[in-house]
PDB file of C-alpha atoms and ligand atoms in Angstrom:
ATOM      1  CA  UNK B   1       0.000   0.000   0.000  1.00 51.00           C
ATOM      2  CA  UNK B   2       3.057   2.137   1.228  1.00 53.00           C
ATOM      3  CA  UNK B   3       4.762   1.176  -2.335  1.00 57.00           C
ATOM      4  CA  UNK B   4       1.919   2.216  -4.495  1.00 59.00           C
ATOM      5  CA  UNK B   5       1.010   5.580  -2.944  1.00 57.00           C
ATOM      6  CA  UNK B   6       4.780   6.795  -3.272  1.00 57.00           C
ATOM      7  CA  UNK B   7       4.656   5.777  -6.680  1.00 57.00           C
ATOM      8  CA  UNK B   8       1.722   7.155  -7.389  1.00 53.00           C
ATOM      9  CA  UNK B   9       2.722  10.687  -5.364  1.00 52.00           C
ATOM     10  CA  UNK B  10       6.173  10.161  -7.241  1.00 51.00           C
ATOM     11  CA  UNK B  11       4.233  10.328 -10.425  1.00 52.00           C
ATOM     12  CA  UNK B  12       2.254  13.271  -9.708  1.00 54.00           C
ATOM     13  CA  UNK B  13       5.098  15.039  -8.477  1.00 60.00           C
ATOM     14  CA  UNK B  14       7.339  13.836 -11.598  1.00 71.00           C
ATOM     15  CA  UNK B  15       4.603  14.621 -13.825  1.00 82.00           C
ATOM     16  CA  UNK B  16       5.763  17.989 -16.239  1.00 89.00           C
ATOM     17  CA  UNK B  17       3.421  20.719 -15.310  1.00 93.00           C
ATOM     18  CA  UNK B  18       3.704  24.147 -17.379  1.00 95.00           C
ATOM     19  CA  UNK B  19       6.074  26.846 -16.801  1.00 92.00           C
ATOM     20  CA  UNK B  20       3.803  29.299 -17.718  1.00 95.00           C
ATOM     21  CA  UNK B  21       0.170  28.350 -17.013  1.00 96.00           C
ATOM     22  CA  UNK B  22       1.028  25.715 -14.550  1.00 94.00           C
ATOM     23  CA  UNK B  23      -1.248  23.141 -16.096  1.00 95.00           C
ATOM     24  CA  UNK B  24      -0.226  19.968 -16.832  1.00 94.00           C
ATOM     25  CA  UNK B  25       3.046  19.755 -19.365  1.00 93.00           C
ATOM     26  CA  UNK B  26       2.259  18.237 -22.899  1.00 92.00           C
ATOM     27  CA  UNK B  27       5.027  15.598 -25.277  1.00 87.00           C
ATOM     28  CA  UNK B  28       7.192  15.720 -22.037  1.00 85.00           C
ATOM     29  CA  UNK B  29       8.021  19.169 -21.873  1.00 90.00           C
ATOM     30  CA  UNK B  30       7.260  21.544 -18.598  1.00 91.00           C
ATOM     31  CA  UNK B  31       4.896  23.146 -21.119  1.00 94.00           C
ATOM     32  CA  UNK B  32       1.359  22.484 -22.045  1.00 95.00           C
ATOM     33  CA  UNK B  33       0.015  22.755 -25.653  1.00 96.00           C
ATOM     34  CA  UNK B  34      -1.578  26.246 -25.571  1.00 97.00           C
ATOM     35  CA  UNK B  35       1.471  27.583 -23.978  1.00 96.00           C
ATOM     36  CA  UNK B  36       3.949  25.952 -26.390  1.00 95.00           C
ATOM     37  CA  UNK B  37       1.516  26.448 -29.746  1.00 95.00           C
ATOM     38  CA  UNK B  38       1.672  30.086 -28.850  1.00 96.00           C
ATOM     39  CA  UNK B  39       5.599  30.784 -28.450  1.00 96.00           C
ATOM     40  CA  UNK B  40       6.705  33.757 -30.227  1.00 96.00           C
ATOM     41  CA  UNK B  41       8.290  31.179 -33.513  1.00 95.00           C
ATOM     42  CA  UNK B  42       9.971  33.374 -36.199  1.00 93.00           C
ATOM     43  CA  UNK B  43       8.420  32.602 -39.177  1.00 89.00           C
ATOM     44  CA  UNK B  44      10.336  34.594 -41.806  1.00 89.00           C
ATOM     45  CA  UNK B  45      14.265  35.241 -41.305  1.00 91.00           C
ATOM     46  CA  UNK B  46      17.605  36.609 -42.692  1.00 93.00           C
ATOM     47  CA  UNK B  47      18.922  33.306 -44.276  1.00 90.00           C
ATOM     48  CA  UNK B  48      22.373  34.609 -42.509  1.00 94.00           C
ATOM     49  CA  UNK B  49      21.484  36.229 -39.265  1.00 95.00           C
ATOM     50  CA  UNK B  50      18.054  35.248 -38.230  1.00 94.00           C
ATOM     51  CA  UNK B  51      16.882  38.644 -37.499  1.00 94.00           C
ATOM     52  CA  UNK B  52      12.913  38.229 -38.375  1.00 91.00           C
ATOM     53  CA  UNK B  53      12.215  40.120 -41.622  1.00 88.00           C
ATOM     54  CA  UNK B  54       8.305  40.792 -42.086  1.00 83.00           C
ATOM     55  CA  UNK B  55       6.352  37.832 -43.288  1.00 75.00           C
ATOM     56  CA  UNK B  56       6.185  39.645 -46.792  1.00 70.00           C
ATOM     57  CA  UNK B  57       9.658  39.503 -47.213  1.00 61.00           C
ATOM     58  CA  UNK B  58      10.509  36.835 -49.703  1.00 64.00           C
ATOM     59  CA  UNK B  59      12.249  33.514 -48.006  1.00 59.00           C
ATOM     60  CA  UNK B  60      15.335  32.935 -48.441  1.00 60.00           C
ATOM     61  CA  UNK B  61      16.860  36.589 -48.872  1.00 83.00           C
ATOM     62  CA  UNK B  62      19.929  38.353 -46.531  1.00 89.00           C
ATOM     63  CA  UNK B  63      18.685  41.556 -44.702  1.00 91.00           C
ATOM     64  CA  UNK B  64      20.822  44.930 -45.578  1.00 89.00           C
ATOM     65  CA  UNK B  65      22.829  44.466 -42.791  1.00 90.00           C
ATOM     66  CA  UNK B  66      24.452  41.002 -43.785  1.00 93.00           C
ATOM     67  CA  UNK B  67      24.749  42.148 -47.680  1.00 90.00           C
ATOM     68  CA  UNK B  68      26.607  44.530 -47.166  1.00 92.00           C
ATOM     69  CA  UNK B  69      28.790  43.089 -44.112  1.00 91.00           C
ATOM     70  CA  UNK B  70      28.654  39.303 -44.246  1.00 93.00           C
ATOM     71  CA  UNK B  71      28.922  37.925 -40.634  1.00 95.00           C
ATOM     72  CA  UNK B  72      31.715  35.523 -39.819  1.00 94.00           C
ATOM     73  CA  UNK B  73      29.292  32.723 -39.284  1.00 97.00           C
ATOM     74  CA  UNK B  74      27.397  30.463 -42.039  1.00 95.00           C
ATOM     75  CA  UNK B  75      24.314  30.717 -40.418  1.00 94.00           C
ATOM     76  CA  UNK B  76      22.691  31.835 -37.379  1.00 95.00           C
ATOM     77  CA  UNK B  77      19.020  29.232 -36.321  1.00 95.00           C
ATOM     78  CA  UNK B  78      16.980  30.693 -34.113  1.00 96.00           C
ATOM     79  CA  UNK B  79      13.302  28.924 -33.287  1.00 96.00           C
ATOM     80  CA  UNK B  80      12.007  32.217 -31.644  1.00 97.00           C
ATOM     81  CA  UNK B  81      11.698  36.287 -31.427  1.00 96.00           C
ATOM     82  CA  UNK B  82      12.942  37.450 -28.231  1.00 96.00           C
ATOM     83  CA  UNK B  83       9.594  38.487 -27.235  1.00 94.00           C
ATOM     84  CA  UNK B  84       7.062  37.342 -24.538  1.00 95.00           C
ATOM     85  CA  UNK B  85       7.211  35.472 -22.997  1.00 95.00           C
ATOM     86  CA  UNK B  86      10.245  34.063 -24.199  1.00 95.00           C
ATOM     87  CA  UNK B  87      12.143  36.978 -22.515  1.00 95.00           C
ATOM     88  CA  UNK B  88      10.511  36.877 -19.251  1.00 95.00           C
ATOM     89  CA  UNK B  89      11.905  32.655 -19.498  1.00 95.00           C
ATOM     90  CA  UNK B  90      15.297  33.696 -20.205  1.00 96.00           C
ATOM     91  CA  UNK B  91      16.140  35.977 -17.457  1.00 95.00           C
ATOM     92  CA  UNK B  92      14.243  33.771 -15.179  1.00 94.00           C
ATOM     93  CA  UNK B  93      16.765  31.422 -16.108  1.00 94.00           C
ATOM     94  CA  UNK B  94      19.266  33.130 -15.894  1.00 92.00           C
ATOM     95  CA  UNK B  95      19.009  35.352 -13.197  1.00 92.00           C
ATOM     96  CA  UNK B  96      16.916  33.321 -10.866  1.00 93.00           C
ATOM     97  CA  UNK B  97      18.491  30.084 -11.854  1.00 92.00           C
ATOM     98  CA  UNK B  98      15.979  28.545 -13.118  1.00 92.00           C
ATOM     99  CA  UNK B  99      17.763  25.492 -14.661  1.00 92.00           C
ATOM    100  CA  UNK B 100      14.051  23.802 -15.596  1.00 90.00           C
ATOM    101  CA  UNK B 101      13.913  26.120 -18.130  1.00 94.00           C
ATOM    102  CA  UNK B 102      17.126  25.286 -20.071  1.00 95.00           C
ATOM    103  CA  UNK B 103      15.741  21.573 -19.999  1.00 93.00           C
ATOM    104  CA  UNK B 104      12.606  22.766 -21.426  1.00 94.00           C
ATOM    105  CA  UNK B 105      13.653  25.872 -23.805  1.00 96.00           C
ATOM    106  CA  UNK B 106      17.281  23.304 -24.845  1.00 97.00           C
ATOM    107  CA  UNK B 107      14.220  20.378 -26.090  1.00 95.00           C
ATOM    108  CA  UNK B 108      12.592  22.561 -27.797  1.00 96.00           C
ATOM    109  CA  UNK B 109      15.634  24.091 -29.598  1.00 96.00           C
ATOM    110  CA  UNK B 110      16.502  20.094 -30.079  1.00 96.00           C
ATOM    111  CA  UNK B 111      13.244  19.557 -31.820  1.00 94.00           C
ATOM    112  CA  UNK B 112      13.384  22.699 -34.153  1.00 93.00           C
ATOM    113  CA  UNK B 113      16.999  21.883 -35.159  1.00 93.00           C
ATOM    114  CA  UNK B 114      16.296  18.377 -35.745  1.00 90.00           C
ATOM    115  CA  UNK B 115      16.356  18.080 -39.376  1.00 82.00           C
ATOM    116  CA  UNK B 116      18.804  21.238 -40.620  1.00 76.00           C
ATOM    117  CA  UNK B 117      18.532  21.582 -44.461  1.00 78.00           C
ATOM    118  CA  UNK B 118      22.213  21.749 -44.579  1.00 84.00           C
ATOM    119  CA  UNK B 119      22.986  19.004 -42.213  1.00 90.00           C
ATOM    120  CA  UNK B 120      24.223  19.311 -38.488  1.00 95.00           C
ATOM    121  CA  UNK B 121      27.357  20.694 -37.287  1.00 97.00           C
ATOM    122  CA  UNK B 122      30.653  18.018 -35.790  1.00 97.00           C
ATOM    123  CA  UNK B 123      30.186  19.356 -32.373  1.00 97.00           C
ATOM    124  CA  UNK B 124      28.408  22.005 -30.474  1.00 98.00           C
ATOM    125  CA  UNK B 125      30.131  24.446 -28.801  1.00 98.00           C
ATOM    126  CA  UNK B 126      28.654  26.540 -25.727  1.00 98.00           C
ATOM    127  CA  UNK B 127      29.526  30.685 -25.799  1.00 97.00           C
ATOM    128  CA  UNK B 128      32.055  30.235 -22.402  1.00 96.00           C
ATOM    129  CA  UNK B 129      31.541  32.156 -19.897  1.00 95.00           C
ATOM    130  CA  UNK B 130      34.898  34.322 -17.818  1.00 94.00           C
ATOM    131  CA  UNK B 131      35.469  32.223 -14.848  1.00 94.00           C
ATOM    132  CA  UNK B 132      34.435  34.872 -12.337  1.00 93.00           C
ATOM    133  CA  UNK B 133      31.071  35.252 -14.510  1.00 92.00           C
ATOM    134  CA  UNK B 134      30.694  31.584 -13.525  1.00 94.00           C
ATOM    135  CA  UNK B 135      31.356  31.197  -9.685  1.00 94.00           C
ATOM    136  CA  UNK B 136      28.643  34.752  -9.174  1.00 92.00           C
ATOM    137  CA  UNK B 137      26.130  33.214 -11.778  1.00 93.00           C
ATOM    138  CA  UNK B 138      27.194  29.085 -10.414  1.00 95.00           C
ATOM    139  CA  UNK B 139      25.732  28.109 -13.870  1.00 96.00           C
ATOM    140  CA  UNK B 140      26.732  28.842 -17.485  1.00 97.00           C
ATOM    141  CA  UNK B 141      22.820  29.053 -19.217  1.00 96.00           C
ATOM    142  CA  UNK B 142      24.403  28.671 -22.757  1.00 97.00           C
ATOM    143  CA  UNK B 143      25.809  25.266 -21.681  1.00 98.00           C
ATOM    144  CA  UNK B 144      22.553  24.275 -19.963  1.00 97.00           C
ATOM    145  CA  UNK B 145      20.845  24.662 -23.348  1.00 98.00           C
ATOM    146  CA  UNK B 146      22.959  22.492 -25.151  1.00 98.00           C
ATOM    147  CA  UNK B 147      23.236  19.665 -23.092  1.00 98.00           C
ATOM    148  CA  UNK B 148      19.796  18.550 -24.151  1.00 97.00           C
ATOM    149  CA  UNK B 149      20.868  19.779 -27.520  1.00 97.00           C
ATOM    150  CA  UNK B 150      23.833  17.422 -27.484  1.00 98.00           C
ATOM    151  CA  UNK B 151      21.648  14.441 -26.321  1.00 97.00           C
ATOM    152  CA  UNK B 152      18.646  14.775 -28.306  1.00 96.00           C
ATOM    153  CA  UNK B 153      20.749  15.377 -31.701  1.00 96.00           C
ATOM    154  CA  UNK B 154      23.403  13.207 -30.746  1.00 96.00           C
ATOM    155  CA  UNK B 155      25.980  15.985 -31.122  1.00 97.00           C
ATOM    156  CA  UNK B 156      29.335  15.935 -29.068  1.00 97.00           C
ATOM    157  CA  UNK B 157      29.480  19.069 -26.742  1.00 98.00           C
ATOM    158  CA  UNK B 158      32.768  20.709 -26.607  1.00 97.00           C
ATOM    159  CA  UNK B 159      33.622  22.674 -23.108  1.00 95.00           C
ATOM    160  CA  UNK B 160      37.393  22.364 -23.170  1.00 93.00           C
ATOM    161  CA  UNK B 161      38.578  24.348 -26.581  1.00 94.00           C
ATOM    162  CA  UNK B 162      37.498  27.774 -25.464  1.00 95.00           C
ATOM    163  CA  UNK B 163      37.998  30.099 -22.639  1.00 95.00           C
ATOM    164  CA  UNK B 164      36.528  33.361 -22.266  1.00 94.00           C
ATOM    165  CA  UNK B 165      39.592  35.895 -21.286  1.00 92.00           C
ATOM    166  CA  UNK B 166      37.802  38.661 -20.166  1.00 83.00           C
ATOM    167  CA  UNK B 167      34.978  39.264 -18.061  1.00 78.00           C
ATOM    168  CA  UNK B 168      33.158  41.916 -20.439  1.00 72.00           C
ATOM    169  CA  UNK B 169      30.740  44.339 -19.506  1.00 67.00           C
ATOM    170  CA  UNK B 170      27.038  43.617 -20.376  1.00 65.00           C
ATOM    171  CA  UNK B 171      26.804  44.807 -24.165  1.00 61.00           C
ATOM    172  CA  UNK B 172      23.681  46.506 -23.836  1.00 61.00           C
ATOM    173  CA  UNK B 173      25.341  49.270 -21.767  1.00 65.00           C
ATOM    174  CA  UNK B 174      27.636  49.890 -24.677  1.00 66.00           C
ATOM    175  CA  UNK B 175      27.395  51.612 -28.229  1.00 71.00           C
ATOM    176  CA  UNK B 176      28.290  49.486 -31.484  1.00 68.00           C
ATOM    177  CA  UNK B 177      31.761  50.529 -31.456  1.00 69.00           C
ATOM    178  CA  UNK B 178      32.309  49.501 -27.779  1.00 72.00           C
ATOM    179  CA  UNK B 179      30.773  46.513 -28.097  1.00 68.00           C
ATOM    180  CA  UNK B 180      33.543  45.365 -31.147  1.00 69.00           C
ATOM    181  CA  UNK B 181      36.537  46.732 -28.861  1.00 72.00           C
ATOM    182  CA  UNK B 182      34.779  45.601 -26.026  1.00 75.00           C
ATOM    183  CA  UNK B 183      34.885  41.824 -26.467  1.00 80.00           C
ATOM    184  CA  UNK B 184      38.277  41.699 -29.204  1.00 82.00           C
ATOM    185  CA  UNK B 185      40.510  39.272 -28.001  1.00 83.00           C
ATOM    186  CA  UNK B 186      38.057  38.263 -25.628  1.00 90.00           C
ATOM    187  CA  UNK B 187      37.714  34.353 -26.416  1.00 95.00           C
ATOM    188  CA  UNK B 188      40.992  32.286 -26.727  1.00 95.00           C
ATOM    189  CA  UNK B 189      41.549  28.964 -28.207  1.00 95.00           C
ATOM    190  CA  UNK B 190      44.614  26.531 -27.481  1.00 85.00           C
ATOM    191  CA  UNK B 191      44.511  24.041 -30.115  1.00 88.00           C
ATOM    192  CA  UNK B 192      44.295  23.336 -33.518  1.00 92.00           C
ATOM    193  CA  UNK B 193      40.691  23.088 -34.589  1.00 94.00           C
ATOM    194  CA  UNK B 194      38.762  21.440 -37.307  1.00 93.00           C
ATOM    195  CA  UNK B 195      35.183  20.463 -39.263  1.00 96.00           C
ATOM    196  CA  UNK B 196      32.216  22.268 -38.127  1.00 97.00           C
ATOM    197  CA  UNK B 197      31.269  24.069 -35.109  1.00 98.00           C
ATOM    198  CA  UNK B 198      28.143  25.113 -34.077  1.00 98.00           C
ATOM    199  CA  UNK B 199      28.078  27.987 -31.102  1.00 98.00           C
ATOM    200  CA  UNK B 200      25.079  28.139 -28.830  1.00 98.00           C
ATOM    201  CA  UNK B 201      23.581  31.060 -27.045  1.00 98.00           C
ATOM    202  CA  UNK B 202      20.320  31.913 -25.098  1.00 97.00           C
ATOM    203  CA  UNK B 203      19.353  35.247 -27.203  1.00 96.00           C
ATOM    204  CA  UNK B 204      21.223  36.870 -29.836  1.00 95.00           C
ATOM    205  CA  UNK B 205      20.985  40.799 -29.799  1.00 91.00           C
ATOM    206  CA  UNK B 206      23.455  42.469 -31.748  1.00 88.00           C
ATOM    207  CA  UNK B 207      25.762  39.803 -32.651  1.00 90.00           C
ATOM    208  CA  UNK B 208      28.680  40.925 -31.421  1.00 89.00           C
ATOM    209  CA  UNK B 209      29.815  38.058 -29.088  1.00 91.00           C
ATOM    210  CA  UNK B 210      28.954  35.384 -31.494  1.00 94.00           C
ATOM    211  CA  UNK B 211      30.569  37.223 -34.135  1.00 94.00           C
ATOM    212  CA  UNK B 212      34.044  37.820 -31.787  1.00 94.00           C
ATOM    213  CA  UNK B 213      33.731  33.728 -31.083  1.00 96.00           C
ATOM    214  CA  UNK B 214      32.812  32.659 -34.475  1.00 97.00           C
ATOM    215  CA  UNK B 215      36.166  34.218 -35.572  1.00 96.00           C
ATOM    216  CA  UNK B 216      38.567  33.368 -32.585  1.00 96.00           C
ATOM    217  CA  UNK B 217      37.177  29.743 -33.970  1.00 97.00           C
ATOM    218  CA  UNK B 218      37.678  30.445 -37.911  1.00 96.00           C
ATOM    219  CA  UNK B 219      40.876  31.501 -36.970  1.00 95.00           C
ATOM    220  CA  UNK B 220      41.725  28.093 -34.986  1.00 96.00           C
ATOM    221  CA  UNK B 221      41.005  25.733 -38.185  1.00 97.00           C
ATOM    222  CA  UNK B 222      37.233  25.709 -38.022  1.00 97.00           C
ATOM    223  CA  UNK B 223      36.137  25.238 -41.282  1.00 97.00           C
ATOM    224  CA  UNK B 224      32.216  26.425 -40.932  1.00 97.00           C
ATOM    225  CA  UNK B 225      31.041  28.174 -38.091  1.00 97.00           C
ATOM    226  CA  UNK B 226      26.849  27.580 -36.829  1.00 97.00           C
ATOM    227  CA  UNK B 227      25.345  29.872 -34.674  1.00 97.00           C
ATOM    228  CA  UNK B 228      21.945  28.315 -33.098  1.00 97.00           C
ATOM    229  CA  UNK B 229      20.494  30.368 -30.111  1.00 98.00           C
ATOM    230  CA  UNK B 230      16.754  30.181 -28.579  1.00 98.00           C
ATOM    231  CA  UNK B 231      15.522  33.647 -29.116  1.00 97.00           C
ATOM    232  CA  UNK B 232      16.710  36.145 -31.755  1.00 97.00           C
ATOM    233  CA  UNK B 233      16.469  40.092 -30.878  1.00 94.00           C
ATOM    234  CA  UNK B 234      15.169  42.613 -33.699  1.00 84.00           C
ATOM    235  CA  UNK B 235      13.161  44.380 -35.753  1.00 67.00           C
ATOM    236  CA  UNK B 236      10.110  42.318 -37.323  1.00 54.00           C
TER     237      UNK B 236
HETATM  238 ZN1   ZN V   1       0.638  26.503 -20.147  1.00 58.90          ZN
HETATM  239 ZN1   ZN V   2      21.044  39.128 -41.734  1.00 58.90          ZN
END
């Protein structure tokens, strides 16, 4: 009798209720349905940089920005706008560690990037956090994403190639040409690298630090450089 009531409280306590609504979580996810059907999904991007173009925009183009200044990545995949409440999730997470929600917001990324038109990446690779970023925070929410990324899509994660040199001030303090001198040099790589990398983020605003790693990479013998993130900043 014992036995089956703590299995059956250990299922209702086990069961995935919804981050949002609280009501019971749907296809294993701490999300039900309506809350998942209505996430803020891009549905029209920049080929390049994900930035959400209007829906009349035809598919497939580059916006202005990346004609005229190609970034130093292939491609950037992002499943979502950075809007609510897809915000509100990732500053819960990361600045009330809220670790759920990488479970939750990394499966869903898993799902989305499941079946890449250009195939998948060698390895994923984490933006690393500075060391002293790390202790404060006790978490790194990049690498919290991409461990269900690296399970689900059977994808080796790579922690060890890249250090972050510099603890850098947040970027959204700075103007555009702060930002650039701001985080040069700011990622360093010890080896020799090789094949294809793909970088993972929470939100991707401006650019900048994916842009600063995606080069300290090229420049280490990565041959093509990924950049998926959960939510992409912008103009729709
Ligand atoms: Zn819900
Ligand atoms: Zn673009």
């Amino acid at each position: 009798m014992i036995d089956q009531w703590s299995n059956i409280s250990q299922h209702i306590l086990l069961a995935p209720v919804c981050v949002l609504c609280g009501d019971r979580g749907d296809a294993g996810l701490d999300l039900c349905r309506a809350c998942r059907l209505d996430l803020p999904v891009i549905k029209v991007a920049c080929e390049r940089c994900a930035i959400p173009l209007p829906v009349a925009h035809h598919r497939g183009r580059h916006c202005g920005h990346c004609q005229t200044e190609p970034p130093a990545f292939e491609h950037c995949l992002a499943p979502f706008a950075y809007h609510a409440p897809l915000d509100h999730l990732l500053q819960d997470l990361k600045f009330n560690r809220r670790l759920a929600l990488a479970r939750t917001l990394g499966r869903l990324m898993a799902r989305w990037l499941e079946d890449p038109t250009d195939g998948l990446p060698d390895r994923i690779l984490p933006v690393p956090l500075h060391p002293a970023r790390l202790r404060e925070r006790g978490f790194n929410q990049s690498l919290e994403l991409a461990h269900p990324i690296s399970q689900r899509l059977k994808l080796p994660l790579d922690t060890h190639s890249c250090r972050r040199l510099r603890n850098t001030p947040p970027q959204a303090e700075l103007s555009a040409r702060q930002r650039h001198s701001n985080l040069k040099g700011a990622f360093a790589v010890e080896k020799k690298l090789g094949g294809r990398i793909a970088i993972i983020d929470d939100v991707m605003t401006t650019g900048s630090t994916v842009q600063e790693l995606a080069r300290t990479l090229r420049d280490a013998g990565a041959t093509q450089i990924d950049i998926w993130v959960c939510a992409r900043a912008g103009r729709i």
